[in-house]
Tab-separated table of C-alpha atoms in Angstrom:
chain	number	residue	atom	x	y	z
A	20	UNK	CA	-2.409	-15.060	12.665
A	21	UNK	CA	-1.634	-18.119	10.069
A	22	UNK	CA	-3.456	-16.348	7.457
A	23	UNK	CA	-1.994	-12.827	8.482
A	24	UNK	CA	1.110	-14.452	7.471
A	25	UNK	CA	0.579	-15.847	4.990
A	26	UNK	CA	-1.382	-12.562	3.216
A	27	UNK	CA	1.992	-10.993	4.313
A	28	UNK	CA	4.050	-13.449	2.186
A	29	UNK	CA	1.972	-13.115	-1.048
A	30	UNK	CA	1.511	-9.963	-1.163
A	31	UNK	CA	5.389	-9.123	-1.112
A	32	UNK	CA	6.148	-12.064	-3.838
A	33	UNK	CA	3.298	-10.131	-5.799
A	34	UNK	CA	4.896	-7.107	-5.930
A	35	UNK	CA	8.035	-8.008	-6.752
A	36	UNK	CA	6.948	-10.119	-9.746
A	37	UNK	CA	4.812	-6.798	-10.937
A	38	UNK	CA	8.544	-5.214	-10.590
A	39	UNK	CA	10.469	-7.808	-12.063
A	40	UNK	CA	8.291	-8.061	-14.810
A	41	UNK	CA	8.181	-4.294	-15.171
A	42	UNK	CA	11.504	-3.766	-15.250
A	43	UNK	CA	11.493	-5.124	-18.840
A	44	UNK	CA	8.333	-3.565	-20.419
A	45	UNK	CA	8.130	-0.126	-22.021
A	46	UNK	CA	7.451	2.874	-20.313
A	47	UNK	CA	3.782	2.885	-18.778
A	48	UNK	CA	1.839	5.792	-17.944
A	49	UNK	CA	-1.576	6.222	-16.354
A	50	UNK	CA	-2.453	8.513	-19.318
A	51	UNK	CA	-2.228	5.067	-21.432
A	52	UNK	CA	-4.291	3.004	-19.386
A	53	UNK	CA	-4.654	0.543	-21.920
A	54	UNK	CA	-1.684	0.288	-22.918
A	55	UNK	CA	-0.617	-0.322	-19.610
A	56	UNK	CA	-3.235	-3.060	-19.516
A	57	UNK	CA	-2.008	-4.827	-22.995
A	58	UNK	CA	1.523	-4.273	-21.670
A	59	UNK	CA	1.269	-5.989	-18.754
A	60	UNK	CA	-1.378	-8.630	-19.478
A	61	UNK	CA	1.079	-10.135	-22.058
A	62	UNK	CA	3.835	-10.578	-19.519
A	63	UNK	CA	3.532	-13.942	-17.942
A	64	UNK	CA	5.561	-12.857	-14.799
A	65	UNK	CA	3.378	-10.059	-14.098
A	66	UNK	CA	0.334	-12.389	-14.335
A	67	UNK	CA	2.093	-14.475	-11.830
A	68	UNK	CA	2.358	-11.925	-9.111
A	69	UNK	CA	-0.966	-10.528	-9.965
A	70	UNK	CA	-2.010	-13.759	-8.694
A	71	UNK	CA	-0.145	-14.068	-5.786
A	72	UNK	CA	-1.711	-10.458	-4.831
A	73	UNK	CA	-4.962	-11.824	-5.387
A	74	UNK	CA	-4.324	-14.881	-3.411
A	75	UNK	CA	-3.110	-12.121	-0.412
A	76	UNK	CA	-6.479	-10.758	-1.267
A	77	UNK	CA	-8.253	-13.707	-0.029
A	78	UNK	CA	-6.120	-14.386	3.112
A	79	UNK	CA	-6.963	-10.880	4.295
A	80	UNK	CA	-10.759	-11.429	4.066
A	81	UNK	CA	-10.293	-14.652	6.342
A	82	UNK	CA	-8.253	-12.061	8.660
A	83	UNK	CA	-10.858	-9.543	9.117
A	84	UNK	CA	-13.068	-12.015	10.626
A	85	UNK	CA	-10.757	-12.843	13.093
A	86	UNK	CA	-8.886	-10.097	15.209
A	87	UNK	CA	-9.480	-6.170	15.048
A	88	UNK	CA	-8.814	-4.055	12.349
A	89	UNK	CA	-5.685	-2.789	14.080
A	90	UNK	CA	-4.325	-6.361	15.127
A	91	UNK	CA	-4.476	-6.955	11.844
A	92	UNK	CA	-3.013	-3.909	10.085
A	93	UNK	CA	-0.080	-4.707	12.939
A	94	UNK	CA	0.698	-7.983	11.538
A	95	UNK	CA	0.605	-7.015	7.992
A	96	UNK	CA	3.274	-4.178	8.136
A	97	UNK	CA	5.468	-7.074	9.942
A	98	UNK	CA	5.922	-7.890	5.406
A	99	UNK	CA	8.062	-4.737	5.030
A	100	UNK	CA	11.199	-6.856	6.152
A	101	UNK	CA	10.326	-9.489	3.992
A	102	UNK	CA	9.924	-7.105	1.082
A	103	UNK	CA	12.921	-5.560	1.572
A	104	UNK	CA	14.726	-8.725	1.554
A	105	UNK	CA	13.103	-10.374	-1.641
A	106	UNK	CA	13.658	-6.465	-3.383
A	107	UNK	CA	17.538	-7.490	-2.786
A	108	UNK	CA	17.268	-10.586	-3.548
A	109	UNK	CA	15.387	-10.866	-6.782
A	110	UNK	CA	15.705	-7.054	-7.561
A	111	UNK	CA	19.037	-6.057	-6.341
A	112	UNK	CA	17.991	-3.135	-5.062
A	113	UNK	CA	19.698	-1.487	-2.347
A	114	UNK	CA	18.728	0.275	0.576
A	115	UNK	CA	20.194	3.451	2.248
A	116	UNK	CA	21.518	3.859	5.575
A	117	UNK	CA	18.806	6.028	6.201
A	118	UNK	CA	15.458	3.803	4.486
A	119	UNK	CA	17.091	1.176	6.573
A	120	UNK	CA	16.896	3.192	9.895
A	121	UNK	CA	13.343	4.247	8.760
A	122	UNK	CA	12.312	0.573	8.312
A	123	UNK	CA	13.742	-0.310	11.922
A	124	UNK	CA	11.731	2.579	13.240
A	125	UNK	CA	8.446	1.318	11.276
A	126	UNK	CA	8.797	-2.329	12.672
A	127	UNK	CA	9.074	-0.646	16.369
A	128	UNK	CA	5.796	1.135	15.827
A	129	UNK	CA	4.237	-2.097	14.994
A	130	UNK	CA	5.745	-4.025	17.830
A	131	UNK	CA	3.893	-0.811	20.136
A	132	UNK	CA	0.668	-1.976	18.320
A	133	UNK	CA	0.990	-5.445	18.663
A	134	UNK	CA	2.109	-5.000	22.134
A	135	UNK	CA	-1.052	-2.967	22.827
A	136	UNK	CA	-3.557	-5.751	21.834
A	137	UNK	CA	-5.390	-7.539	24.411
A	138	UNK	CA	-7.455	-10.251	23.196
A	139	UNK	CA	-10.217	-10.807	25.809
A	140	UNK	CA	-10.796	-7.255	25.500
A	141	UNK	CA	-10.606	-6.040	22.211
A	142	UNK	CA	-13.219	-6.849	19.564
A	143	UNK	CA	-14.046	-7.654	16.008
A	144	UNK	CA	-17.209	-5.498	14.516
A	145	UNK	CA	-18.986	-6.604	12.194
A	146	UNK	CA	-20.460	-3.599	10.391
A	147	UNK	CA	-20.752	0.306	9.901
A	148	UNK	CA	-23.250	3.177	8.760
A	149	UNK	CA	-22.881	3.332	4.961
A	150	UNK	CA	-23.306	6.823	4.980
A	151	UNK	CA	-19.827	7.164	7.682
A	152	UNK	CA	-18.042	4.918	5.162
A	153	UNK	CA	-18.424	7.052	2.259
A	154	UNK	CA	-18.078	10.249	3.948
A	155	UNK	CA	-14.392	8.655	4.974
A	156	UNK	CA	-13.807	7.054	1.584
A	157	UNK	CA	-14.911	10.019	-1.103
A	158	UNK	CA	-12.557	12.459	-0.018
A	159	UNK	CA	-9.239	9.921	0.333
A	160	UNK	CA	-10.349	8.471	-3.156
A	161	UNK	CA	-10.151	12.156	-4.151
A	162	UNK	CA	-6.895	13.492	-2.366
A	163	UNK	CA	-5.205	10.152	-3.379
A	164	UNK	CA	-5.596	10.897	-7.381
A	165	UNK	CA	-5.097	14.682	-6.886
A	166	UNK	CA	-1.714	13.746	-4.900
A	167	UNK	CA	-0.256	11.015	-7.478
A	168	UNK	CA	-1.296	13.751	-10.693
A	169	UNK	CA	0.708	16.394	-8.688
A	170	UNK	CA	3.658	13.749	-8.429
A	171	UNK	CA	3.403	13.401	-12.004
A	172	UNK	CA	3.553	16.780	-13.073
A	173	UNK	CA	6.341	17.302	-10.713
A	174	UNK	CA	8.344	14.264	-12.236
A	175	UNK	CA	7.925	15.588	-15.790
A	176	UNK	CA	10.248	18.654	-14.642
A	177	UNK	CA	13.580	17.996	-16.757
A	178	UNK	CA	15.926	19.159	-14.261
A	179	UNK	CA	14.107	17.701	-11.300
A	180	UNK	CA	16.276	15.265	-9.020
A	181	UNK	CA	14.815	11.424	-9.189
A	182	UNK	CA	12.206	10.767	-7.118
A	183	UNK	CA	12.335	7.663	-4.653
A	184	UNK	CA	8.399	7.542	-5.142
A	185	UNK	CA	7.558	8.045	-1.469
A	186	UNK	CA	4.700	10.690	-3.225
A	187	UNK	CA	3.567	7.768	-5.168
A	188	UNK	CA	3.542	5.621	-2.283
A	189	UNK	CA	1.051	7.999	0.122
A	190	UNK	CA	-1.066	8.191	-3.115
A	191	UNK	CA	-1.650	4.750	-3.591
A	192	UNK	CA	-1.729	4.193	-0.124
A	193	UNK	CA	-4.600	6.126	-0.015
A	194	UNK	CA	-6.581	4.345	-2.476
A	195	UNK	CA	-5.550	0.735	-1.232
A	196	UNK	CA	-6.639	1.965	2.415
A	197	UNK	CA	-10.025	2.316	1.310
A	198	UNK	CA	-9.672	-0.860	-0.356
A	199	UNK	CA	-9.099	-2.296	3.109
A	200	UNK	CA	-12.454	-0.894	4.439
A	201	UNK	CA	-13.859	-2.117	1.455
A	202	UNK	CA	-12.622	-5.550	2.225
A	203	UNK	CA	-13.366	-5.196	5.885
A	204	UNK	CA	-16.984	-4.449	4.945
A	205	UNK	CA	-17.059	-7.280	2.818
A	206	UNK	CA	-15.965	-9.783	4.749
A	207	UNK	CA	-19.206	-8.876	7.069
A	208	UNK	CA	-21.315	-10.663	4.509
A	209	UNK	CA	-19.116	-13.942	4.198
A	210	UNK	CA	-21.640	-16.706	5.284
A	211	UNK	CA	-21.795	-20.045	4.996
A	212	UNK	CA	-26.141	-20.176	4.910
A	213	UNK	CA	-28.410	-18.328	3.318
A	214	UNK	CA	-25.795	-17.491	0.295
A	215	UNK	CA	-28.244	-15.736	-1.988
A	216	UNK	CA	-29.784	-12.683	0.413
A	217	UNK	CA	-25.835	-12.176	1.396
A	218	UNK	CA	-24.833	-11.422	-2.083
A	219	UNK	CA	-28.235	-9.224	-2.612
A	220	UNK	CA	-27.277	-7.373	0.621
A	221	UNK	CA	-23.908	-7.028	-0.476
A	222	UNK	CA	-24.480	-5.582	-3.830
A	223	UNK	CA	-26.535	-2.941	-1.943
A	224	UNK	CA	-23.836	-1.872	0.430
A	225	UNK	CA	-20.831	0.564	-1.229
A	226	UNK	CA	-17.901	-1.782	-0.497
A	227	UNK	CA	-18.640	-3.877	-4.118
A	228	UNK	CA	-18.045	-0.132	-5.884
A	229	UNK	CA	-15.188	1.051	-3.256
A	230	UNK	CA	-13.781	-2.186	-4.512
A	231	UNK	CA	-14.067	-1.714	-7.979
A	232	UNK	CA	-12.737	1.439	-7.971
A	233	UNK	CA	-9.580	1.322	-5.980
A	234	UNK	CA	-8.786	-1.772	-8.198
A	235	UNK	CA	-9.017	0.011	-11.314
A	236	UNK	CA	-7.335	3.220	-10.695
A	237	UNK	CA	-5.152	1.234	-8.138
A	238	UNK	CA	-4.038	-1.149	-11.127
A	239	UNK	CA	-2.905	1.592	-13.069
A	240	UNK	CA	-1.579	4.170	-10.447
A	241	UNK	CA	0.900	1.509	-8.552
A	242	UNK	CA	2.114	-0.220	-12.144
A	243	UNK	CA	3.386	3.018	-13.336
A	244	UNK	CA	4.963	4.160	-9.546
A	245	UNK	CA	6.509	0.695	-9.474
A	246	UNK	CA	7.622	0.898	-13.114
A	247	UNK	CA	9.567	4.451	-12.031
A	248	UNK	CA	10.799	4.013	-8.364
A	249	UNK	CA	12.525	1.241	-6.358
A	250	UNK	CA	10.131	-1.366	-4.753
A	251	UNK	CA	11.606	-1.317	-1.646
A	252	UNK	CA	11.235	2.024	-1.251
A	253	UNK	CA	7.608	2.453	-2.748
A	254	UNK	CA	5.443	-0.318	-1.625
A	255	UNK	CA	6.734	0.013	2.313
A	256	UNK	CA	5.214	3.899	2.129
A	257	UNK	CA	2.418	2.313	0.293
A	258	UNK	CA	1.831	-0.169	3.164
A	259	UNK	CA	2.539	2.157	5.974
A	260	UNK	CA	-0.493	4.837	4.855
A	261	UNK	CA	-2.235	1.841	4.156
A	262	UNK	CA	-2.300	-0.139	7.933
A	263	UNK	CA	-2.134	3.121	9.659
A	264	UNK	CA	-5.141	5.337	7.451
A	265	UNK	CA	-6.738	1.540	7.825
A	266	UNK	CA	-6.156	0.834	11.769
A	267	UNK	CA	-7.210	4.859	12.942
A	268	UNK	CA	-10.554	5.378	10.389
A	269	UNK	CA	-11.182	1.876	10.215
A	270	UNK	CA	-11.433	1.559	14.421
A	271	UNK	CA	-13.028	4.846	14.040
A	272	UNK	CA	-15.938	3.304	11.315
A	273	UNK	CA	-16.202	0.090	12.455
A	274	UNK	CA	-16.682	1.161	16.444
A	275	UNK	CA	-14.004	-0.619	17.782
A	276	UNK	CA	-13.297	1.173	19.984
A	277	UNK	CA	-9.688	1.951	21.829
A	278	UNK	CA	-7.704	0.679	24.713
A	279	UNK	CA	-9.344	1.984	27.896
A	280	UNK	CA	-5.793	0.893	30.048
A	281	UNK	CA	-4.077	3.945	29.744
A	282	UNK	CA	-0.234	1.549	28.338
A	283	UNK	CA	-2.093	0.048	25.995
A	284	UNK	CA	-3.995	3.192	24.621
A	285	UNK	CA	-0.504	4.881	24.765
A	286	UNK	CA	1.649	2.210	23.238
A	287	UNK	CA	-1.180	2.481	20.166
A	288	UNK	CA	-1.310	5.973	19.672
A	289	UNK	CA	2.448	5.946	19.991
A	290	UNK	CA	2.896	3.758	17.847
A	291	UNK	CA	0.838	5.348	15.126
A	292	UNK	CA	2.286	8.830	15.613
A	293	UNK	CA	6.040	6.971	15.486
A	294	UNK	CA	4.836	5.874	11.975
A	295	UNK	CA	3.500	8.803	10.800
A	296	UNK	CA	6.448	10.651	11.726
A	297	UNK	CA	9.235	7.928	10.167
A	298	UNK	CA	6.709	8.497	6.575
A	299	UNK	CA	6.991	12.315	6.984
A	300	UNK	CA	10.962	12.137	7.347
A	301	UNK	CA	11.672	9.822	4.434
A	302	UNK	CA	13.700	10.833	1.726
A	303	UNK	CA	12.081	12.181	-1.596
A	304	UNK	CA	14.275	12.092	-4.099
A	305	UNK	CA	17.269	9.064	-4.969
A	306	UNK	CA	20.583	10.736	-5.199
A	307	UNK	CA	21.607	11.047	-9.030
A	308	UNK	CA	24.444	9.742	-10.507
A	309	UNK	CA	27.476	11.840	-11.424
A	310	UNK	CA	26.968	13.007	-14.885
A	311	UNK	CA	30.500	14.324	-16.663
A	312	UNK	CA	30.041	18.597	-17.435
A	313	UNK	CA	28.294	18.892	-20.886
A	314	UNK	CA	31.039	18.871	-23.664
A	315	UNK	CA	33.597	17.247	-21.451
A	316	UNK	CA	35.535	15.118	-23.427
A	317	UNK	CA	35.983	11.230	-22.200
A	318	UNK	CA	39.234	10.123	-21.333
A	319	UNK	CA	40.798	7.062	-22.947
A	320	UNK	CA	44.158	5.538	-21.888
A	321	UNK	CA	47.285	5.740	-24.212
């Protein structure tokens, strides 16, 4: 639970770094990727919260080897309200009446989670066919980049009302929920003897490569979303497809299996579908400023 937390906590102050520091770069696109990478590697703020994500990193491994993978994806949307607050606070961004309802409806589908754990009965696996977890990965890795390139096109559209990024959001979500497989399936190897035929049975599982992968086009994809949309919005989508693609296809993989009491199997599924639901009703596009009609002349006082 302590390290829950505290992955909870860094992750947030990461992303709000990346923003801050964002905020006053160029434009970056994922058609520049290295560019991107130049741009970002020579802020010092963004290197700061880079770290703090990669600190998060290693608190979640230490997690996975404690409670189930949907105790734990439970705990971990519990960081939306402290995102939210740091966005205001450091970012000044503002939410609407209706994110903040959304949010309030998020953190009661976790509380239905956490309320349907059940600690003597639930339990932690340890592994999963290699040939399950790529025919679950592959096709999210693939409907994740198709999704955030049709975002993009759409967003190029002159005339097109702002996006909040809740498109970029599922997209990325996507990718960093098979990152949390990935790390699940890691943290199966994490011994404390026999060091050497862990790593050489790690390197011969996929979740080194599932790693690497979501990283790299993860790095990219959620620099430029953050760069465009509000992080307050953005990163709570992110970390909703996230826990909940992670929690249903990670229990799924990993053969933990479900609540047998029928509360507890519906406050879990309930919970999930309330989630799903709160993502699907989100708004999609920031309401643009009032623009004065083209050729309107500005009025100054006498």
């Amino acid at each position: 639970m302590a390290a829950a937390l505290m992955a909870n906590t860094l992750y947030s102050l990461g992303f709000v770094l990346e923003k801050r520091a964002l905020t006053s770069l160029p434009e970056v696109t994922i058609r520049q990727p290295a560019r991107l990478l130049r741009l970002v590697l020579g802020s010092p703020l963004w290197i700061g919260g880079s770290l703090s994500l990669a600190a998060g990193f290693g608190a979640q491994l230490a997690v996975y080897r404690t409670l189930p993978i949907a105790a734990a994806q439970g705990i971990f949307v519990s960081g939306l309200v402290l995102l939210v607050l740091l966005s205001a606070r450091l970012l000044g961004e503002e939410t609407t009446g209706r994110e903040r309802y959304a949010l309030g409806a998020i953190l009661a589908a976790l509380l239905m989670v956490v309320l349907s754990l059940k600690e003597s009965a639930d339990t932690v696996s340890r592994s999963a066919p290699y040939q399950l977890i790529l025919l679950v990965c592959v096709p999210s890795l693939a409907a994740g980049v198709w999704l955030y390139g049709s975002a993009e096109r759409r967003s190029r559209h002159r005339h097109r009302a702002p996006t909040t990024g809740v498109e970029y959001g599922v997209a990325v979500g996507l990718l960093y929920g098979v990152s949390s497989l990935a790390i699940k399936g890691v943290s199966s190897y994490l011994t404390t003897s026999g060091l050497g035929g862990a790593v050489v049975d790690l390197l011969e599982s996929p979740y080194p490569y599932l790693l690497m992968f979501t990283g790299a086009f993860g790095l990219v994809m959620s620099q430029a979303a953050l760069q465009r949309c509000r992080a307050s919005l953005i990163v709570p989508v992110c970390t909703t497809v996230t826990c909940l693609y992670t929690a249903v296809l990670g229990t799924l993989s990993f053969g933990e299996a479900l609540p047998h009491d029928p509360l507890r199997l519906s406050l879990r599924l309930g919970g999930t579908a309330l989630a799903v639901s709160v993502l699907l009703t989100m708004p999609k596009h920031d309401t643009a400023p009032a623009q004065p009609p083209i050729g309107a002349k500005e009025l100054t006082p006498p």
